[in-house]
Every structure is written in C-alpha cells, then in structure tokens.
Amino acid sequence: MKYKLACLLLVLILAACKANVEDTAESTDKQIKHLVLIAIDTVRADTFFAPDQHQYSDRLSPWLKKARIYQQAQSVSPWTIPAVSTVLTGYFPNQHGAGRFPAEIANLKLQTPTAIHAGVKTVAERMTEQGFRSRAASAHPWLSLKFGMQRGFKNIAQLKTREEIDNWFEQYVIDWAESNPDRRNFAYLHYMEAHNQHTSKKKKDYFSRLTPEQIQQGLDWNQLQACKKGVKDKVCRRYLIYTQAVLGLRDSIASTMEILEEQGYLDDTLVVVYSDHGEEFHDHRRQALKDNHDPRGIAGFGHGNSMYQELLHVPVLVWNPADKTGRLIENPVSLIDIAPSILNWLNIDIDAGILPGMLLDNAEKHAERALYASNMAYGPEQIAVRDGNSKSIWNTVNDESRYFDLAIDPLEKNLIQSDELVLHFDQLTGDYINLASTSIGLAPEINKEQLQHLKAIGYLQGNDNDTGKIKPAEANSEIINFSDISGSDSDDYTEAPDDEN
C-alpha cells in the first residue's frame, strides 16, 4: 500500500509519548517490596488455560482464583528476542531494535539477530539503580548472551530444567532474609519445556512416557486440525507432548507461589507471569503452503514464521499483594504493558517514551489503542495490528494485507475486506512505523560454545566457525553461511514434521 511504503521511506523517528504518572498511578493498600517475573517460553493461551476450561484441577488451580488473568493478551512478536526485549524495556520491537535481520527475508537459521539498542534501559537496570538485588535463572541461552536482555542482572544462572530453576528460586528466596532482610529483590525465571520437548530428538521418548489418560486429556482439550485423526498424525503427537510440558509449567508457577508463601513473602511480592509467544501445530498449514514464505521450507509449524493468533495470543497473569480476590480482565493488553505496569506498582519512574502500563486497574480510562507485533524470525517482515477485535497482517515485501474479525472468527480462517478497514489499518500501521528508532542495532559476537548451546535448541543451524568467535552480520552486511555443528540434542524446527520417520 502506497501509504505504508511512503511511511517506510520517510520515517524512522522515535516518538516521544510522555506518560503521565498521576494518570497511571494505582493505589495499593500494601507496599510491594519484591518482584518475581516469570517467562514460560512458547506457551499459547488456549493450551495454558485448557485445564481450567475443562474443569481439570491441578496445583495451580487454587492460585488462579487469586490472580489477575488477562484473557486477551497479545505478544509483540512471534519469537523470543523481540518479545522478551519488549517485556524487559517497555518499548516495541521497532523501538528497542532487538531481533532484526540484515536481509529482506529473515532467516534465524542462518543469521544472527540484532541486540537491544545501547541507549535503551531495561527493567533490571532501573531496579538495580533503585537498590534491588536483581538475579535471573534461565533455560534459554538468548538471555545470557549480549543481546541486551542480560543488562541489569548481576548474574544469570544458566539452567536446563524447570526443576533446576524451581530449586534455584527456592534457595534465592531463602537468601533474601539471610543476606539482607531490608533489601528489595528481583527474580527473573525463564522456562523452556514448552519450547524444547516436542521438538527434541528425544520427542519419541517423551511421547512413549505419556499415559493413556494423558493422551486422551490432550485430545479432549485441543481444537487443532492436526489432532482430528488422533495420534496417527505426527504433529498431533508433538502437540500431546507440548500439552504435558505446559502442565508442568503450571506446576512450576504454583511452586513459585508456594515458596513465597512458605517463606513469608507473599504479602509483599509482585508476581507476573507471561509467555513470549505461542506455537503453531498446523493451525494455518494450508495457507502457509500456499504462501511458501518460510525460507526453511516449513509450513504451519513452530513459531517465528507467521502473525496468526496461535503465535500472538499468550497468557499473562499477575498476583498483586493489594488484590483481595482474582479477576478476569477481557480488555486486550500487550506484552509492552508489562514493564511500565511493574515500574508503576514498584513506584519507579518510567521514561517519557514508554507508553502507560495497561495492566493497571485504571487503564480502561485511557483511550483504546492498537496492539502491534513485528519482527519475523523466518520469512518476509510482517506487521500485525489489532484494534479491538479487528486485526490486520501486512506483508511488507509483497505489500499484501489480510484482515480478520476475531470476535466471530478467532481462528482467523475467513478474510474480511472493506475500504474503511484498509484506510483505518493503513493509518494504524503508519503510526507504528513512525515509532521506529533511528538507531541501528548490531548483532553481538557469539563464541563457539554459545553457538553450540543455541544450536542445541535449533537456532543458527547454518552457522559454524571452527576457529573461534562468530562475527555476526551487521545491518547492511551479507548473510553468514556456515556448516552445521554436530552434537545437537534437538532438531527444533529444522526438520519439517511431515518428514519425520
């Protein structure tokens, strides 16, 4: 569309949207002293909440009755680096700069993404400046590398399993009182089970461990086309593994709450849970085959390669000590709301350029705004815009737009079209483009050990360098092509499920 193309050429200006602290301040009966921020990587909202919709009770169920549950939470990107960078900064992907690629067609299999701009401050940096002790435990290697997400944390424990992270957190909370009972603490936990298990080379072993009851449970809970034929479908088997991984993550969230309660910190600790993006299990396979956008040749599986709701609709939950009961919040919110809402609850000032946090009680008094997502990992860049229940997806390379009404078509199967929609979403897309930073983010260097860790979960599969550090592509450089490193314990998305043996 001419309007969008003109915007792309004429802008890259950082918009200053000054937040009025008085307007967004939320009263609280209790002083919040500590923060626990939990990322459950690759968890789609429908799978996370399926147990509750089917009257299944688990360890998390009683805790959900005390939580703020944001039923229409949207991610800002279909993959980790742009999404987590937004959570940790309060800026959109085209503002913080992380998760971009030098080529017109993104390909995380071959290219190293850019990092957060040096001038963008993270939540951990702000909290450390305010005297918080900031620590993290992560099963995702991206967080430990120099993509900017690590800034502000004194150390990051690189762990593998949720059990290891749970144990680390318990010891960290015990240390709160032993080290300095008056000090405020920030813990960031990043779990990877929902990302790794169904894509691991051990996925057949994972499936073999499922009981008949667990298999039937997964089949009953899902509405996926992939499971219409039951466990005969390979993608359905992956989904059943995924379902149990998500249940395990619910258990770890409950463990976090129980640890805080046992140690006496539940009354002064803010707990925020989010997923960075979802996962596709052939939800839009037919369209993906027709589009043929993914440079890996994978259609309708995984993440990072589309802007449909199975990748953008994510769980967001908050336990605030001031809340006497839980509540369900239907207004659409975004991952961009997490950082400013947290800072507001902790009485920490936010930058003028950060939008007000819409997780707050009085957020509804602010004008409705569009929710944005961008920064593809695989394929041509796309920008998704949600305004209420209307949604557009614009392919910036072929200039094609698609429009959906999520109220009557939540699975995005039927296109809608009108001149009014085109003009409206052209304007909204242009507004998002106008937010873009003029700074150019660069990709950090990655050494061989770090590269092997990334390859173990399926990233940068085409990169290798036997002599030492990988010098990644910069904004205008050529794509780096390397041969595979052997020894990966995960095939991730490099192998299409249909080709599985």
Short mmCIF file of C-alpha atoms in Angstrom, two decimals:
data_model
loop_
_atom_site.label_atom_id
_atom_site.label_comp_id
_atom_site.label_asym_id
_atom_site.label_seq_id
_atom_site.Cartn_x
_atom_site.Cartn_y
_atom_site.Cartn_z
CA MET A 1 0.00 0.00 0.00
CA LYS A 2 1.34 3.37 -1.01
CA TYR A 3 0.70 4.90 2.38
CA LYS A 4 2.72 2.22 4.15
CA LEU A 5 5.56 2.25 1.65
CA ALA A 6 5.81 6.00 1.91
CA CYS A 7 5.98 5.71 5.68
CA LEU A 8 8.77 3.19 5.45
CA LEU A 9 10.83 5.57 3.32
CA LEU A 10 10.09 8.76 5.17
CA VAL A 11 10.24 7.74 8.82
CA LEU A 12 12.33 6.06 11.43
CA ILE A 13 11.64 8.58 14.16
CA LEU A 14 11.41 7.73 17.81
CA ALA A 15 8.08 9.04 19.01
CA ALA A 16 8.01 10.71 22.41
CA CYS A 17 4.83 9.66 24.13
CA LYS A 18 5.04 11.21 27.58
CA ALA A 19 3.45 9.13 30.30
CA ASN A 20 1.52 10.96 32.96
CA VAL A 21 2.46 9.19 36.16
CA GLU A 22 -0.51 10.63 38.04
CA ASP A 23 -2.91 9.23 35.45
CA THR A 24 -1.44 5.74 35.63
CA ALA A 25 -0.72 5.53 39.34
CA GLU A 26 -2.55 2.71 41.07
CA SER A 27 -3.36 2.86 44.75
CA THR A 28 -2.32 -0.07 46.90
CA ASP A 29 -3.01 -1.00 50.50
CA LYS A 30 0.34 -2.78 50.78
CA GLN A 31 3.87 -1.79 49.88
CA ILE A 32 5.30 -4.06 47.21
CA LYS A 33 8.86 -4.91 48.15
CA HIS A 34 9.91 -7.71 45.77
CA LEU A 35 9.28 -8.73 42.16
CA VAL A 36 9.19 -12.18 40.54
CA LEU A 37 8.87 -12.10 36.75
CA ILE A 38 8.30 -15.48 35.10
CA ALA A 39 8.60 -16.29 31.39
CA ILE A 40 7.07 -19.55 30.17
CA ASP A 41 8.55 -19.72 26.69
CA THR A 42 6.42 -20.80 23.70
CA VAL A 43 3.08 -21.17 25.53
CA ARG A 44 -0.09 -20.40 23.60
CA ALA A 45 -3.01 -19.10 25.63
CA ASP A 46 -5.57 -21.72 24.64
CA THR A 47 -3.35 -24.60 25.78
CA PHE A 48 -2.36 -22.88 29.03
CA PHE A 49 -5.98 -22.28 30.07
CA ALA A 50 -7.41 -25.54 28.64
CA PRO A 51 -7.30 -27.35 32.02
CA ASP A 52 -9.43 -24.64 33.63
CA GLN A 53 -11.94 -24.69 30.78
CA HIS A 54 -12.32 -28.46 31.17
CA GLN A 55 -12.71 -28.47 34.97
CA TYR A 56 -9.30 -30.06 35.47
CA SER A 57 -7.79 -29.20 38.84
CA ASP A 58 -4.05 -29.06 39.34
CA ARG A 59 -1.58 -27.42 41.70
CA LEU A 60 -2.06 -24.02 40.04
CA SER A 61 -5.88 -24.02 40.10
CA PRO A 62 -6.37 -22.51 43.59
CA TRP A 63 -3.78 -19.83 42.84
CA LEU A 64 -5.62 -18.76 39.68
CA LYS A 65 -8.57 -17.74 41.86
CA LYS A 66 -6.32 -15.03 43.33
CA ALA A 67 -4.76 -13.82 40.07
CA ARG A 68 -5.48 -11.10 37.56
CA ILE A 69 -5.89 -13.07 34.34
CA TYR A 70 -5.62 -11.06 31.14
CA GLN A 71 -7.69 -13.09 28.71
CA GLN A 72 -6.79 -11.12 25.60
CA ALA A 73 -3.05 -10.60 25.98
CA GLN A 74 -1.05 -10.17 22.78
CA SER A 75 2.63 -10.68 22.12
CA VAL A 76 4.62 -8.09 20.18
CA SER A 77 6.47 -10.68 18.07
CA PRO A 78 6.20 -14.36 17.16
CA TRP A 79 9.60 -15.24 18.64
CA THR A 80 11.73 -14.70 21.72
CA ILE A 81 14.29 -11.93 21.32
CA PRO A 82 11.92 -9.12 20.19
CA ALA A 83 9.18 -10.21 22.62
CA VAL A 84 11.31 -10.60 25.75
CA SER A 85 13.19 -7.40 24.92
CA THR A 86 9.84 -5.59 24.93
CA VAL A 87 8.89 -7.10 28.30
CA LEU A 88 12.23 -6.03 29.76
CA THR A 89 12.23 -2.49 28.31
CA GLY A 90 8.65 -1.32 27.72
CA TYR A 91 9.36 -0.48 24.07
CA PHE A 92 8.03 -2.02 20.86
CA PRO A 93 10.42 -4.13 18.74
CA ASN A 94 10.89 -1.36 16.20
CA GLN A 95 11.92 0.95 19.06
CA HIS A 96 14.28 -1.24 21.11
CA GLY A 97 15.87 -2.64 17.95
CA ALA A 98 16.34 -6.27 19.01
CA GLY A 99 15.53 -9.18 16.71
CA ARG A 100 16.16 -7.64 13.31
CA PHE A 101 17.99 -9.21 10.37
CA PRO A 102 20.09 -7.73 7.55
CA ALA A 103 18.26 -9.43 4.68
CA GLU A 104 14.78 -8.70 3.32
CA ILE A 105 13.81 -12.29 4.13
CA ALA A 106 14.56 -13.12 7.77
CA ASN A 107 16.21 -16.46 8.47
CA LEU A 108 17.24 -17.20 12.05
CA LYS A 109 18.70 -20.48 10.82
CA LEU A 110 21.48 -18.54 9.09
CA GLN A 111 21.55 -15.03 10.51
CA THR A 112 22.39 -13.59 13.92
CA PRO A 113 19.74 -11.10 15.08
CA THR A 114 20.43 -7.60 16.35
CA ALA A 115 20.56 -6.66 20.04
CA ILE A 116 18.70 -4.05 22.08
CA HIS A 117 19.95 -0.53 21.34
CA ALA A 118 22.67 0.53 23.76
CA GLY A 119 20.67 3.56 24.90
CA VAL A 120 17.56 1.59 25.90
CA LYS A 121 17.42 0.85 29.62
CA THR A 122 15.99 -2.43 30.93
CA VAL A 123 13.70 -3.02 33.89
CA ALA A 124 16.55 -4.82 35.68
CA GLU A 125 18.82 -1.79 35.21
CA ARG A 126 16.16 0.55 36.59
CA MET A 127 15.51 -1.70 39.57
CA THR A 128 19.21 -2.18 40.31
CA GLU A 129 19.58 1.61 40.33
CA GLN A 130 16.82 1.69 42.96
CA GLY A 131 18.71 -0.75 45.19
CA PHE A 132 17.10 -4.02 44.13
CA ARG A 133 19.18 -7.19 44.05
CA SER A 134 18.47 -8.48 40.53
CA ARG A 135 19.13 -12.13 39.69
CA ALA A 136 17.91 -14.47 36.94
CA ALA A 137 17.69 -18.19 36.22
CA SER A 138 17.12 -19.11 32.59
CA ALA A 139 16.97 -22.22 30.44
CA HIS A 140 17.16 -20.05 27.30
CA PRO A 141 20.66 -19.13 26.06
CA TRP A 142 19.45 -15.88 24.44
CA LEU A 143 19.13 -14.26 27.88
CA SER A 144 22.76 -14.89 28.83
CA LEU A 145 24.24 -13.63 25.55
CA LYS A 146 24.94 -9.99 24.80
CA PHE A 147 21.63 -9.16 23.16
CA GLY A 148 20.86 -6.60 25.89
CA MET A 149 18.35 -8.67 27.83
CA GLN A 150 21.07 -9.55 30.35
CA ARG A 151 21.69 -5.92 31.29
CA GLY A 152 20.97 -5.11 34.94
CA PHE A 153 21.27 -8.66 36.26
CA LYS A 154 24.33 -9.21 38.43
CA ASN A 155 24.36 -12.84 37.39
CA ILE A 156 22.23 -15.24 35.36
CA ALA A 157 22.13 -18.92 36.32
CA GLN A 158 22.06 -20.89 33.07
CA LEU A 159 20.00 -23.98 33.93
CA LYS A 160 18.26 -26.63 31.84
CA THR A 161 15.10 -27.92 33.50
CA ARG A 162 12.19 -26.41 35.35
CA GLU A 163 13.11 -28.47 38.41
CA GLU A 164 16.54 -26.84 38.47
CA ILE A 165 15.01 -23.38 38.14
CA ASP A 166 12.46 -24.15 40.87
CA ASN A 167 15.26 -25.25 43.23
CA TRP A 168 17.34 -22.19 42.37
CA PHE A 169 14.40 -19.91 43.15
CA GLU A 170 13.72 -21.56 46.50
CA GLN A 171 17.32 -21.03 47.59
CA TYR A 172 17.30 -17.46 46.29
CA VAL A 173 14.19 -16.62 48.34
CA ILE A 174 15.74 -18.19 51.45
CA ASP A 175 18.77 -15.95 50.85
CA TRP A 176 16.58 -12.83 50.86
CA ALA A 177 16.33 -12.82 54.64
CA GLU A 178 19.77 -14.27 55.32
CA SER A 179 21.71 -11.79 53.17
CA ASN A 180 19.87 -8.55 53.96
CA PRO A 181 16.26 -8.63 55.20
CA ASP A 182 15.72 -4.97 54.32
CA ARG A 183 16.85 -5.23 50.71
CA ARG A 184 14.39 -5.42 47.82
CA ASN A 185 14.78 -8.33 45.41
CA PHE A 186 14.01 -9.08 41.76
CA ALA A 187 13.98 -12.63 40.39
CA TYR A 188 13.54 -13.40 36.69
CA LEU A 189 12.77 -17.02 35.76
CA HIS A 190 12.70 -18.28 32.16
CA TYR A 191 11.40 -21.80 31.47
CA MET A 192 11.83 -23.70 28.18
CA GLU A 193 9.95 -27.01 28.47
CA ALA A 194 7.15 -25.96 26.11
CA HIS A 195 9.75 -24.87 23.56
CA ASN A 196 12.02 -27.89 23.73
CA GLN A 197 10.30 -31.17 24.48
CA HIS A 198 8.08 -31.59 21.41
CA THR A 199 10.93 -30.55 19.08
CA SER A 200 13.70 -32.52 20.74
CA LYS A 201 15.32 -35.53 19.11
CA LYS A 202 14.04 -37.30 22.20
CA LYS A 203 10.42 -36.47 21.34
CA LYS A 204 9.60 -40.14 20.69
CA ASP A 205 10.79 -40.94 24.19
CA TYR A 206 8.68 -38.11 25.59
CA PHE A 207 5.62 -39.45 23.76
CA SER A 208 6.25 -43.02 24.92
CA ARG A 209 6.11 -41.82 28.53
CA LEU A 210 2.60 -40.40 28.17
CA THR A 211 -0.09 -42.45 29.86
CA PRO A 212 -3.34 -43.28 28.01
CA GLU A 213 -5.07 -40.82 30.34
CA GLN A 214 -2.64 -38.02 29.41
CA ILE A 215 -3.07 -38.74 25.70
CA GLN A 216 -6.85 -38.63 25.97
CA GLN A 217 -6.58 -35.49 28.08
CA GLY A 218 -4.65 -33.70 25.35
CA LEU A 219 -7.04 -34.89 22.65
CA ASP A 220 -10.06 -33.70 24.64
CA TRP A 221 -8.58 -30.29 25.36
CA ASN A 222 -7.49 -29.20 21.89
CA GLN A 223 -9.34 -27.96 18.83
CA LEU A 224 -6.44 -28.43 16.45
CA GLN A 225 -6.90 -29.68 12.93
CA ALA A 226 -3.72 -31.72 13.42
CA CYS A 227 -5.44 -33.93 16.01
CA LYS A 228 -8.61 -34.65 14.03
CA LYS A 229 -7.07 -38.02 13.12
CA GLY A 230 -5.79 -38.62 16.63
CA VAL A 231 -2.31 -39.85 17.44
CA LYS A 232 -1.77 -41.12 13.89
CA ASP A 233 -0.80 -37.57 12.99
CA LYS A 234 2.84 -36.78 13.84
CA VAL A 235 2.08 -33.15 14.60
CA CYS A 236 -0.70 -34.25 16.94
CA ARG A 237 1.78 -36.40 18.83
CA ARG A 238 4.01 -33.36 19.17
CA TYR A 239 1.07 -31.38 20.48
CA LEU A 240 0.31 -34.02 23.12
CA ILE A 241 3.91 -33.78 24.34
CA TYR A 242 3.54 -30.00 24.33
CA THR A 243 0.33 -30.18 26.40
CA GLN A 244 2.07 -32.09 29.17
CA ALA A 245 5.02 -29.68 29.07
CA VAL A 246 2.61 -26.78 29.61
CA LEU A 247 1.01 -28.62 32.53
CA GLY A 248 4.49 -28.96 34.01
CA LEU A 249 5.00 -25.21 33.70
CA ARG A 250 1.73 -24.60 35.52
CA ASP A 251 3.16 -26.76 38.29
CA SER A 252 6.32 -24.64 38.44
CA ILE A 253 4.29 -21.43 38.69
CA ALA A 254 2.39 -22.96 41.61
CA SER A 255 5.72 -23.95 43.16
CA THR A 256 6.86 -20.33 42.97
CA MET A 257 3.75 -19.13 44.78
CA GLU A 258 4.07 -21.84 47.43
CA ILE A 259 7.73 -20.98 48.09
CA LEU A 260 6.84 -17.31 48.57
CA GLU A 261 4.02 -18.27 50.92
CA GLU A 262 6.17 -20.69 52.95
CA GLN A 263 8.94 -18.11 53.35
CA GLY A 264 6.52 -15.34 54.32
CA TYR A 265 6.96 -13.13 51.25
CA LEU A 266 3.60 -13.50 49.54
CA ASP A 267 2.21 -10.32 51.13
CA ASP A 268 4.90 -8.03 49.73
CA THR A 269 5.88 -9.68 46.43
CA LEU A 270 4.51 -8.88 42.98
CA VAL A 271 4.44 -11.94 40.70
CA VAL A 272 3.98 -11.52 36.93
CA VAL A 273 3.78 -14.46 34.51
CA TYR A 274 3.88 -14.19 30.73
CA SER A 275 4.69 -16.15 27.61
CA ASP A 276 6.78 -14.54 24.91
CA HIS A 277 4.90 -16.19 22.03
CA GLY A 278 2.82 -19.24 21.18
CA GLU A 279 3.31 -22.23 18.92
CA GLU A 280 1.64 -23.45 15.73
CA PHE A 281 0.59 -27.04 15.16
CA HIS A 282 -0.73 -26.83 11.57
CA ASP A 283 -3.38 -24.24 12.54
CA HIS A 284 -2.72 -22.41 9.25
CA ARG A 285 -0.82 -25.07 7.33
CA ARG A 286 -2.85 -24.76 4.12
CA GLN A 287 -2.28 -21.03 3.96
CA ALA A 288 1.40 -21.48 4.82
CA LEU A 289 1.85 -23.98 1.99
CA LYS A 290 0.20 -21.54 -0.39
CA ASP A 291 2.29 -18.59 0.80
CA ASN A 292 5.58 -20.54 0.89
CA HIS A 293 7.20 -17.77 2.96
CA ASP A 294 9.41 -19.76 5.34
CA PRO A 295 12.96 -20.00 3.92
CA ARG A 296 13.42 -23.34 5.72
CA GLY A 297 10.57 -24.88 3.75
CA ILE A 298 8.49 -25.49 6.89
CA ALA A 299 4.75 -24.82 6.67
CA GLY A 300 2.39 -24.26 9.58
CA PHE A 301 4.58 -25.46 12.43
CA GLY A 302 6.65 -23.83 15.16
CA HIS A 303 6.98 -20.11 15.70
CA GLY A 304 8.64 -17.02 14.28
CA ASN A 305 7.10 -17.58 10.84
CA SER A 306 3.61 -16.03 10.98
CA MET A 307 1.50 -13.42 12.76
CA TYR A 308 -1.59 -15.52 13.48
CA GLN A 309 -3.15 -15.70 16.94
CA GLU A 310 -1.71 -19.12 17.79
CA LEU A 311 1.62 -17.27 17.97
CA LEU A 312 0.45 -13.91 19.34
CA HIS A 313 -2.28 -14.78 21.89
CA VAL A 314 -0.39 -15.55 25.09
CA PRO A 315 -1.11 -15.95 28.81
CA VAL A 316 -0.41 -13.02 31.13
CA LEU A 317 -1.16 -13.30 34.85
CA VAL A 318 -0.46 -11.04 37.84
CA TRP A 319 -0.53 -11.69 41.58
CA ASN A 320 -0.57 -8.31 43.30
CA PRO A 321 -0.48 -8.23 47.13
CA ALA A 322 -3.10 -5.47 47.05
CA ASP A 323 -5.67 -7.73 45.37
CA LYS A 324 -8.06 -9.43 47.74
CA THR A 325 -9.54 -11.65 45.02
CA GLY A 326 -8.69 -12.63 41.49
CA ARG A 327 -10.32 -11.22 38.40
CA LEU A 328 -10.71 -11.91 34.70
CA ILE A 329 -9.79 -8.95 32.50
CA GLU A 330 -11.20 -9.01 28.98
CA ASN A 331 -9.71 -5.79 27.59
CA PRO A 332 -6.92 -6.52 25.10
CA VAL A 333 -3.45 -5.86 26.51
CA SER A 334 0.07 -6.34 25.18
CA LEU A 335 3.44 -7.53 26.41
CA ILE A 336 4.52 -3.90 26.06
CA ASP A 337 2.32 -3.16 29.09
CA ILE A 338 4.30 -5.35 31.49
CA ALA A 339 7.35 -3.13 32.08
CA PRO A 340 5.53 0.17 32.76
CA SER A 341 2.93 -1.58 34.91
CA ILE A 342 5.64 -3.24 37.01
CA LEU A 343 7.53 0.03 37.42
CA ASN A 344 4.31 1.78 38.40
CA TRP A 345 3.48 -0.84 41.02
CA LEU A 346 7.02 -0.52 42.40
CA ASN A 347 6.87 3.31 42.37
CA ILE A 348 9.77 3.61 39.94
CA ASP A 349 9.71 6.39 37.33
CA ILE A 350 9.38 5.45 33.66
CA ASP A 351 10.82 7.15 30.58
CA ALA A 352 8.77 9.71 28.71
CA GLY A 353 8.88 7.45 25.64
CA ILE A 354 7.32 4.45 27.37
CA LEU A 355 3.57 4.03 26.98
CA PRO A 356 1.45 3.84 30.16
CA GLY A 357 1.05 0.35 31.59
CA MET A 358 -2.36 -1.01 30.67
CA LEU A 359 -2.32 -3.81 33.26
CA LEU A 360 -3.29 -1.26 35.90
CA ASP A 361 -6.74 -1.01 37.49
CA ASN A 362 -7.47 2.35 35.91
CA ALA A 363 -6.09 1.51 32.48
CA GLU A 364 -9.56 1.45 30.96
CA LYS A 365 -9.87 5.20 31.43
CA HIS A 366 -7.13 5.70 28.85
CA ALA A 367 -8.11 5.83 25.21
CA GLU A 368 -8.17 2.49 23.41
CA ARG A 369 -5.02 1.91 21.42
CA ALA A 370 -3.88 -0.53 18.78
CA LEU A 371 -1.72 -3.53 19.68
CA TYR A 372 1.24 -4.22 17.41
CA ALA A 373 3.52 -7.13 16.54
CA SER A 374 6.51 -7.26 14.20
CA ASN A 375 10.00 -8.71 13.66
CA MET A 376 9.71 -12.08 11.95
CA ALA A 377 12.34 -14.77 12.52
CA TYR A 378 11.65 -16.60 9.25
CA GLY A 379 10.29 -15.06 6.07
CA PRO A 380 9.36 -11.57 4.86
CA GLU A 381 8.76 -8.95 7.53
CA GLN A 382 5.13 -8.66 8.61
CA ILE A 383 3.36 -6.19 10.88
CA ALA A 384 0.24 -7.28 12.75
CA VAL A 385 -2.16 -4.68 14.15
CA ARG A 386 -5.05 -5.42 16.48
CA ASP A 387 -7.66 -2.76 17.17
CA GLY A 388 -10.36 -4.16 19.43
CA ASN A 389 -11.45 -7.36 17.70
CA SER A 390 -10.31 -6.26 14.26
CA LYS A 391 -6.89 -7.36 13.08
CA SER A 392 -4.67 -6.82 10.07
CA ILE A 393 -1.49 -8.55 8.93
CA TRP A 394 0.65 -6.68 6.42
CA ASN A 395 3.43 -8.34 4.44
CA THR A 396 5.93 -5.53 3.89
CA VAL A 397 7.68 -7.31 1.00
CA ASN A 398 4.76 -8.12 -1.31
CA ASP A 399 2.54 -5.34 0.14
CA GLU A 400 -0.34 -7.74 0.82
CA SER A 401 -2.72 -7.14 3.73
CA ARG A 402 -5.15 -9.54 5.36
CA TYR A 403 -7.98 -8.55 7.69
CA PHE A 404 -9.86 -10.59 10.30
CA ASP A 405 -12.68 -10.16 12.82
CA LEU A 406 -11.51 -12.02 15.93
CA ALA A 407 -14.93 -11.73 17.59
CA ILE A 408 -16.62 -14.02 15.06
CA ASP A 409 -13.51 -15.69 13.64
CA PRO A 410 -10.98 -16.22 16.45
CA LEU A 411 -9.14 -18.89 14.43
CA GLU A 412 -8.57 -16.44 11.54
CA LYS A 413 -9.96 -18.63 8.79
CA ASN A 414 -12.09 -16.07 6.93
CA LEU A 415 -10.77 -12.88 5.39
CA ILE A 416 -12.82 -9.70 5.58
CA GLN A 417 -12.39 -6.64 3.38
CA SER A 418 -13.69 -3.09 3.11
CA ASP A 419 -12.32 0.27 2.04
CA GLU A 420 -12.89 1.53 5.58
CA LEU A 421 -10.76 -1.29 7.02
CA VAL A 422 -7.97 -0.61 4.55
CA LEU A 423 -7.81 3.09 5.37
CA HIS A 424 -8.10 2.50 9.11
CA PHE A 425 -5.34 -0.08 9.33
CA ASP A 426 -3.12 1.81 6.89
CA GLN A 427 -3.21 4.69 9.36
CA LEU A 428 -2.52 2.44 12.36
CA THR A 429 0.33 0.67 10.60
CA GLY A 430 1.80 4.02 9.67
CA ASP A 431 1.59 5.09 13.31
CA TYR A 432 3.62 2.03 14.31
CA ILE A 433 6.23 2.65 11.63
CA ASN A 434 6.56 6.22 12.90
CA LEU A 435 7.62 4.90 16.31
CA ALA A 436 10.75 3.29 14.88
CA SER A 437 14.12 4.24 16.32
CA THR A 438 16.75 5.90 14.16
CA SER A 439 19.46 3.86 15.91
CA ILE A 440 20.85 0.78 14.20
CA GLY A 441 21.11 -2.26 16.43
CA LEU A 442 24.10 -4.53 15.88
CA ALA A 443 24.34 -8.24 16.47
CA PRO A 444 26.73 -9.33 19.23
CA GLU A 445 29.62 -11.71 18.76
CA ILE A 446 28.87 -15.33 19.67
CA ASN A 447 31.65 -17.75 20.54
CA LYS A 448 31.62 -21.42 19.60
CA GLU A 449 30.42 -22.70 22.97
CA GLN A 450 27.50 -20.26 22.95
CA LEU A 451 26.71 -21.17 19.35
CA GLN A 452 26.56 -24.86 20.23
CA HIS A 453 24.08 -24.06 23.02
CA LEU A 454 21.87 -22.16 20.58
CA LYS A 455 22.09 -24.94 18.02
CA ALA A 456 21.08 -27.44 20.69
CA ILE A 457 17.61 -25.86 20.68
CA GLY A 458 17.50 -25.36 16.92
CA TYR A 459 18.81 -21.84 16.27
CA LEU A 460 21.58 -20.71 13.89
CA GLN A 461 21.72 -24.20 12.40
CA GLY A 462 23.60 -22.89 9.37
CA ASN A 463 26.36 -21.16 11.36
CA ASP A 464 29.73 -22.63 12.28
CA ASN A 465 33.27 -21.44 12.76
CA ASP A 466 35.97 -23.80 13.96
CA THR A 467 38.46 -21.01 14.66
CA GLY A 468 36.65 -19.20 17.45
CA LYS A 469 34.15 -16.36 17.63
CA ILE A 470 31.32 -15.88 15.19
CA LYS A 471 31.35 -12.34 13.84
CA PRO A 472 27.64 -11.80 13.16
CA ALA A 473 26.02 -9.87 10.36
CA GLU A 474 25.54 -6.13 10.86
CA ALA A 475 22.75 -4.01 9.50
CA ASN A 476 23.91 -3.96 5.88
CA SER A 477 26.21 -6.98 5.71
CA GLU A 478 25.86 -10.25 3.86
CA ILE A 479 24.29 -13.35 5.39
CA ILE A 480 26.85 -15.61 7.04
CA ASN A 481 26.65 -19.23 5.91
CA PHE A 482 28.35 -21.97 7.91
CA SER A 483 28.04 -25.73 8.08
CA ASP A 484 26.26 -27.49 10.94
CA ILE A 485 27.87 -28.22 14.27
CA SER A 486 27.37 -31.85 15.27
CA GLY A 487 26.15 -32.97 18.65
CA SER A 488 22.87 -31.07 18.84
CA ASP A 489 20.29 -32.82 21.00
CA SER A 490 17.37 -31.05 19.36
CA ASP A 491 16.12 -30.83 15.80
CA ASP A 492 13.82 -27.94 16.73
CA TYR A 493 12.17 -26.69 13.52
CA THR A 494 14.94 -27.54 11.07
CA GLU A 495 13.07 -30.72 10.20
CA ALA A 496 9.51 -30.43 8.95
CA PRO A 497 7.19 -32.68 10.99
CA ASP A 498 5.85 -34.27 7.82
CA ASP A 499 9.30 -35.66 7.06
CA GLU A 500 9.58 -37.35 10.42
CA ASN A 501 10.43 -41.05 10.47
#
